[in-house]
CSV table of C-alpha atoms in Angstrom, one decimal:
chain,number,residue,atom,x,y,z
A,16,UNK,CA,-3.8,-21.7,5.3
A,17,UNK,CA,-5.6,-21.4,9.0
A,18,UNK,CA,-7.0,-17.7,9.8
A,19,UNK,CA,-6.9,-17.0,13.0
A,20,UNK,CA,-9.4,-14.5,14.7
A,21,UNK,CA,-9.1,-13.0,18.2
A,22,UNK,CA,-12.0,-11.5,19.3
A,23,UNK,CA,-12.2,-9.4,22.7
A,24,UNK,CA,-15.8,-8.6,24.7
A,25,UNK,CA,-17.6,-5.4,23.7
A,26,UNK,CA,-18.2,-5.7,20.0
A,27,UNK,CA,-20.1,-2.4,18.1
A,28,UNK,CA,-23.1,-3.8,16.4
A,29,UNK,CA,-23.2,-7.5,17.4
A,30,UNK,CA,-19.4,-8.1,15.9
A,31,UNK,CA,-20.5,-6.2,12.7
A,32,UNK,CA,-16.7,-6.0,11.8
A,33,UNK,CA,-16.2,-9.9,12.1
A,34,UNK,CA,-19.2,-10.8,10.0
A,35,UNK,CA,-18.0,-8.7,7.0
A,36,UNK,CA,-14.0,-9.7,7.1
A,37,UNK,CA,-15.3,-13.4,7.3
A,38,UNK,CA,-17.3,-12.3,4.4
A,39,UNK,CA,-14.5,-10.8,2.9
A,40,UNK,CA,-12.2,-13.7,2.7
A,41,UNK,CA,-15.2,-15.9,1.4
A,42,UNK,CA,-16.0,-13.8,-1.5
A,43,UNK,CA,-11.9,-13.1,-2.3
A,44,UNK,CA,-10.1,-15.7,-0.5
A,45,UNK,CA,-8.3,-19.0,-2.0
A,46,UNK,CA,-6.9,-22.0,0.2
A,47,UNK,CA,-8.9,-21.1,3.6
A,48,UNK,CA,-8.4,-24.2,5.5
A,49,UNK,CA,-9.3,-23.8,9.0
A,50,UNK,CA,-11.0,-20.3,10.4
A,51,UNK,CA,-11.0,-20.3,13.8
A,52,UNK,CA,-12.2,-17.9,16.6
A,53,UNK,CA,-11.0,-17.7,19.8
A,54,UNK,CA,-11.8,-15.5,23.0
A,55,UNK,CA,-15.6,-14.2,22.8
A,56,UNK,CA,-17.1,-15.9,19.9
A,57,UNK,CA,-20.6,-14.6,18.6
A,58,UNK,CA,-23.1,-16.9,18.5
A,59,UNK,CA,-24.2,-16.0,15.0
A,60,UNK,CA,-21.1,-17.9,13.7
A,61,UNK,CA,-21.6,-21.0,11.7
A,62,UNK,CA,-19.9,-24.9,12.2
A,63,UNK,CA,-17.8,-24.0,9.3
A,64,UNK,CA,-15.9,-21.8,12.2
A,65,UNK,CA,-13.9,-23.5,15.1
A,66,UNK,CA,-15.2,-21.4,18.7
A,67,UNK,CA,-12.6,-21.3,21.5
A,68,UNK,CA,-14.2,-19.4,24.1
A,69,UNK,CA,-10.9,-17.6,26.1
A,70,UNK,CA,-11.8,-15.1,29.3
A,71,UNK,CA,-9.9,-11.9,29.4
A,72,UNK,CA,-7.3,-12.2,31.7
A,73,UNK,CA,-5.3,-9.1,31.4
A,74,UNK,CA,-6.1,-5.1,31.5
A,75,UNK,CA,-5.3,-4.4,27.8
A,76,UNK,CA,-6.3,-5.9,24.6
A,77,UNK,CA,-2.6,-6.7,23.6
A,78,UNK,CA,-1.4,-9.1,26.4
A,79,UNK,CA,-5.2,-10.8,26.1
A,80,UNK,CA,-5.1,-11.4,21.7
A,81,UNK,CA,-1.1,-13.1,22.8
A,82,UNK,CA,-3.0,-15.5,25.5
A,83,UNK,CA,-5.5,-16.2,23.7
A,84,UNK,CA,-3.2,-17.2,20.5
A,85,UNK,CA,-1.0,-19.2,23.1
A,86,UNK,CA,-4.3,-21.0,24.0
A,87,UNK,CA,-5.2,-22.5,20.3
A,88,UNK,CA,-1.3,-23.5,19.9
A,89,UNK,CA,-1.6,-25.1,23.0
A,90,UNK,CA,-4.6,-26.9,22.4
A,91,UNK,CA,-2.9,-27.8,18.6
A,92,UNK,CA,-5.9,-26.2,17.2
A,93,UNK,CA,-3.7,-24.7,14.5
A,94,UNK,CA,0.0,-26.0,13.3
A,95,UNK,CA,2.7,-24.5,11.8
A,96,UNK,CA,2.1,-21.4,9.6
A,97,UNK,CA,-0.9,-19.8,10.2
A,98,UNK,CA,-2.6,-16.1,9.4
A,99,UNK,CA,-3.5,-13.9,12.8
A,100,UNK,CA,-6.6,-11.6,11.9
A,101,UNK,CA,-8.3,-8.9,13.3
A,102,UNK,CA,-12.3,-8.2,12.8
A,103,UNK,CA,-11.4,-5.5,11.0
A,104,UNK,CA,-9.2,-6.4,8.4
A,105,UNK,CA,-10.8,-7.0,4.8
A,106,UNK,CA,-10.4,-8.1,1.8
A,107,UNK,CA,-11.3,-6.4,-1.9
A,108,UNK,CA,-9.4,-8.0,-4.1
A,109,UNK,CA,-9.0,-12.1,-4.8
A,110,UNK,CA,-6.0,-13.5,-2.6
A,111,UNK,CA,-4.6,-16.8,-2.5
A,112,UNK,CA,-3.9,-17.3,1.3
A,113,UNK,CA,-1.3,-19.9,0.7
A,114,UNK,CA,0.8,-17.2,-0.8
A,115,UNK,CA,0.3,-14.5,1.1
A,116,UNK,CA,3.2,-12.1,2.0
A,117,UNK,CA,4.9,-11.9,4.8
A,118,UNK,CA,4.6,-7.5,5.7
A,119,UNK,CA,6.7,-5.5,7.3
A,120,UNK,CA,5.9,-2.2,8.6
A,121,UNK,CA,9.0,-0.6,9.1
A,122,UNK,CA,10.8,0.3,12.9
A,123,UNK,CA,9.3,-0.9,16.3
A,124,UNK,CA,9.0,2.9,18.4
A,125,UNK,CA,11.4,4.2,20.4
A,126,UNK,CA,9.8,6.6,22.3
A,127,UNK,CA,6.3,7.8,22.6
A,128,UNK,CA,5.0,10.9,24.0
A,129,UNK,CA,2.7,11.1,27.3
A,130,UNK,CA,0.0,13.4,25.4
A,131,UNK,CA,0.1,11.1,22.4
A,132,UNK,CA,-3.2,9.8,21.7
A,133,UNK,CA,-2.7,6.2,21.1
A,134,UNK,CA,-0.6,6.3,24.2
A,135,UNK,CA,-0.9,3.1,25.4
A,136,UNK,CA,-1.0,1.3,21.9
A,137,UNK,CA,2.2,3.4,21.2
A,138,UNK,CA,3.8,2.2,24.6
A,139,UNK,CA,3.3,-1.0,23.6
A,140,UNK,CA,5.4,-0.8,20.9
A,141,UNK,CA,8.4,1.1,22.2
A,142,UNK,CA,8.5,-2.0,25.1
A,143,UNK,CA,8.5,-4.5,22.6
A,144,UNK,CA,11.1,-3.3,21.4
A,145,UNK,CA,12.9,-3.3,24.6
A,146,UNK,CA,11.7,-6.2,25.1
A,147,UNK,CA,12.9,-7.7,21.7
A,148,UNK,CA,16.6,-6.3,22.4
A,149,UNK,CA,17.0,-7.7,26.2
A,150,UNK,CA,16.6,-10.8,24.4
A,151,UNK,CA,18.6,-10.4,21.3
A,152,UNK,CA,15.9,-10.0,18.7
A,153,UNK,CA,15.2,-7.8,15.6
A,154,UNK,CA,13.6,-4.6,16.2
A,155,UNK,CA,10.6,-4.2,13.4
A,156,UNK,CA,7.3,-3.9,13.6
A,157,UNK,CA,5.0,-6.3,11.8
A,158,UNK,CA,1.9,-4.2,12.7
A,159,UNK,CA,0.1,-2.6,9.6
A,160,UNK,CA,-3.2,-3.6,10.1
A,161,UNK,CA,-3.8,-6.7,8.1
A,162,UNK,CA,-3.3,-10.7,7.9
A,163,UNK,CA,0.0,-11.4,9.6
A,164,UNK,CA,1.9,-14.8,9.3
A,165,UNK,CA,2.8,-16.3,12.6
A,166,UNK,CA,4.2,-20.1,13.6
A,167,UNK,CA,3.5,-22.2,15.9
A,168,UNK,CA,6.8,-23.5,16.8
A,169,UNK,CA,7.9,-20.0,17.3
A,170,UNK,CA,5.2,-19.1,19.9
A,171,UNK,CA,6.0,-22.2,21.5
A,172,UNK,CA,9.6,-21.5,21.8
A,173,UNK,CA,9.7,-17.8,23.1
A,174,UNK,CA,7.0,-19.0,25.8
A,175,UNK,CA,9.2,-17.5,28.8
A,176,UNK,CA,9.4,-14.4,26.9
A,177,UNK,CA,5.7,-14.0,26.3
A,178,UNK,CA,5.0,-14.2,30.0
A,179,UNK,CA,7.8,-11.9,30.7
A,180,UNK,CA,5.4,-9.5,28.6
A,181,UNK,CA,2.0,-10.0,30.3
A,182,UNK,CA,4.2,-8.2,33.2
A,183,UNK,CA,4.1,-5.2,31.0
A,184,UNK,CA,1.7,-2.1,31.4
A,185,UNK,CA,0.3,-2.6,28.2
A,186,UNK,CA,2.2,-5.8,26.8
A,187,UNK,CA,3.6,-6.0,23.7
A,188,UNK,CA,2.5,-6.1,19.8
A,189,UNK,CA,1.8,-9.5,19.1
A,190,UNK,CA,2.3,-9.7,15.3
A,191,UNK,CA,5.7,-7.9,16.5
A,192,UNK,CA,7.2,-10.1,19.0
A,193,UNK,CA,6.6,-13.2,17.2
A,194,UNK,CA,7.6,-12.2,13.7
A,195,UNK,CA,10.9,-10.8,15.3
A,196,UNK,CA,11.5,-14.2,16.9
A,197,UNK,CA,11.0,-15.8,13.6
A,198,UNK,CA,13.7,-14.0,12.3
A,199,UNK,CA,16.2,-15.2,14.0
A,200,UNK,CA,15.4,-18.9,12.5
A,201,UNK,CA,17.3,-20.0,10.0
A,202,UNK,CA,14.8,-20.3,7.8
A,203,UNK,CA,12.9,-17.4,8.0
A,204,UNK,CA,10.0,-15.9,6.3
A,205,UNK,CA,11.7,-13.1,3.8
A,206,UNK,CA,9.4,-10.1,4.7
A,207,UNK,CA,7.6,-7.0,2.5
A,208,UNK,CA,8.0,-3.8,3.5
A,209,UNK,CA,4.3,-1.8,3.3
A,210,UNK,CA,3.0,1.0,4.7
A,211,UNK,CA,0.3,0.5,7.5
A,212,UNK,CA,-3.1,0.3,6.2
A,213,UNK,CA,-5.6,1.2,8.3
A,214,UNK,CA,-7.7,3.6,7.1
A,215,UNK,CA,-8.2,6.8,9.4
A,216,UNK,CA,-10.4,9.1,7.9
A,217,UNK,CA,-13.5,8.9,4.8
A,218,UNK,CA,-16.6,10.7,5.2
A,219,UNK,CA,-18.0,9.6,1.7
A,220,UNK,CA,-18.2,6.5,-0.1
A,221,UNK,CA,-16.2,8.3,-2.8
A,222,UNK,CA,-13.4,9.3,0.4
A,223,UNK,CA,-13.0,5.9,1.3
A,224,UNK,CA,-12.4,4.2,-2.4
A,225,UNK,CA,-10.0,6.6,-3.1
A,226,UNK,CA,-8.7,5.5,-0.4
A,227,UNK,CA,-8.4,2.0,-0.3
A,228,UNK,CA,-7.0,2.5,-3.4
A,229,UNK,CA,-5.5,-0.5,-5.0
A,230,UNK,CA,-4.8,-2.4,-2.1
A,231,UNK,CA,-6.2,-6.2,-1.6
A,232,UNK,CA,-7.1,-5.0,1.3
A,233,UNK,CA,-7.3,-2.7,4.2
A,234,UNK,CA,-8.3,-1.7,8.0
A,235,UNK,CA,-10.4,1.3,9.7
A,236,UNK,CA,-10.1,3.3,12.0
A,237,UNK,CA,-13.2,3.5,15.4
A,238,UNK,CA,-13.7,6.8,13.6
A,239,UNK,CA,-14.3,5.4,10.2
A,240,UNK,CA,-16.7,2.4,11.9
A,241,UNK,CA,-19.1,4.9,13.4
A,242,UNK,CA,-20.0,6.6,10.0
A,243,UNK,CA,-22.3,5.8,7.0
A,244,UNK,CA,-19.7,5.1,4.3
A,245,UNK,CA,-18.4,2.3,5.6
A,246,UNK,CA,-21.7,0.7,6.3
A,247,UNK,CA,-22.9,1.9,3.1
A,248,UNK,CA,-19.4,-0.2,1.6
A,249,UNK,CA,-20.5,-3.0,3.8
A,250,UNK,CA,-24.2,-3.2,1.8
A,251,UNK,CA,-22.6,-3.2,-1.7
A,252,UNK,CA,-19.5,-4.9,-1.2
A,253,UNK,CA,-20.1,-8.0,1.7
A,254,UNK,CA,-24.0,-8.3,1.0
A,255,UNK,CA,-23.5,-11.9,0.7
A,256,UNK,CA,-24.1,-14.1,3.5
A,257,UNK,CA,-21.0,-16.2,3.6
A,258,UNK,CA,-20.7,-20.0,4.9
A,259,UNK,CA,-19.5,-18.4,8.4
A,260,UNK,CA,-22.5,-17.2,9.6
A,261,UNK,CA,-25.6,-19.4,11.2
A,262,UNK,CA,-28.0,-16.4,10.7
């Protein structure tokens, strides 16, 4: 299976948060083919990683991760099924990426409140699904912050409805708008339900094991990135240097 990595301008800590997931799915994964990296690539990674250097072109992160994914399928860097990642999804448990489930997260938003804090992120998904119904398609949301299956051929095919999103304040939620498309094939994916898993709040080593629980993996929160537990995880867990890294 291909992991996909879209990574915008402006890493914390020289890309910290991509060197330890690609560390993650070297210490747990099973059947990584290709991992690829598209949009600002460090130069710490390794020739064991493809680099497709994409510009932002947009004014928010979610229109920008959808054109640089269009620009790999374009360029047939990846085919078929593949796994979209973010730098900060990891991995904690072994996981055989050829079998790797298809989530679902539950309802795309309906509404969203102008005080809300994740405004714009929460914008995003009440016009994808607005977007998703003008054009006949299901209404979930595929978003809970970890590995999420998309296709090729899907992407591909909803092309006009992509760029009908870039017109969008804030776009739409990639993992969202595809997997909804993919639904209406008639051989879709049968899809998971699970409850998102980013990680919002852990002061303490002790806070953040408990709650990571007994997932394979999980996400964090900005919040989360900025403290000592998490780097402290980082040390014991992803200490490894994995094949991705040049230095």
């Amino acid at each position: 299976m291909d992991i996909l990595y879209v990574i915008g301008k402006g890493s914390k800590k020289d890309n910290l948060e991509l060197r330890m997931s690609l560390r993650s799915i070297a210490r747990f994964g099973s059947n990584i083919d290709k991992v690829i990296v598209v949009g600002d690539p460090p130069k710490w990674l390794s020739s064991e990683v493809i680099k497709v250097t994409v510009a932002d072109k947009y004014s928010y992160k979610h229109s920008n991760i959808l054109h640089c994914i269009e620009k790999v399928v374009d360029q047939g860097i990846v085919k078929g099924d593949f796994l979209y990642s973010s730098d900060d999804h990891f991995y904690v448990k072994p996981v055989d990426f050829n079998s790797y489930p298809y989530y679902l997260k539950g309802e795309l938003r309906s509404w969203v409140e102008p005080k809300d804090f994740f405004f714009k992120y929460h914008q995003s998904l009440v016009d994808t699904r607005i977007l998703c119904l003008k054009h006949g398609l299901p209404t979930k949301n595929y978003s809970q912050h970890c590995n999420t299956h998309m296709h090729t051929e899907v992407i591909k095919d909803i092309k006009e409805i992509l760029h009908e999103s870039y017109t969008l304040p804030y776009g739409v939620e990639p993992t969202s708008i595809i997997m909804n498309a993919w639904q209406t094939y008639e051989n879709a994916p049968q899809t998971i339900y699970r409850e998102d898993i980013k990680i919002q709040s852990a002061n303490t080593i002790g806070e953040l094991t408990k709650a990571i629980g007994d997932r394979e993996s999980f996400s964090i929160s900005d919040y989360i990135f900025k403290g000592a537990a998490i780097l402290q995880f980082f040390k014991d867990v992803y200490g490894e240097k994995s094949i991705y890294e040049r230095d």
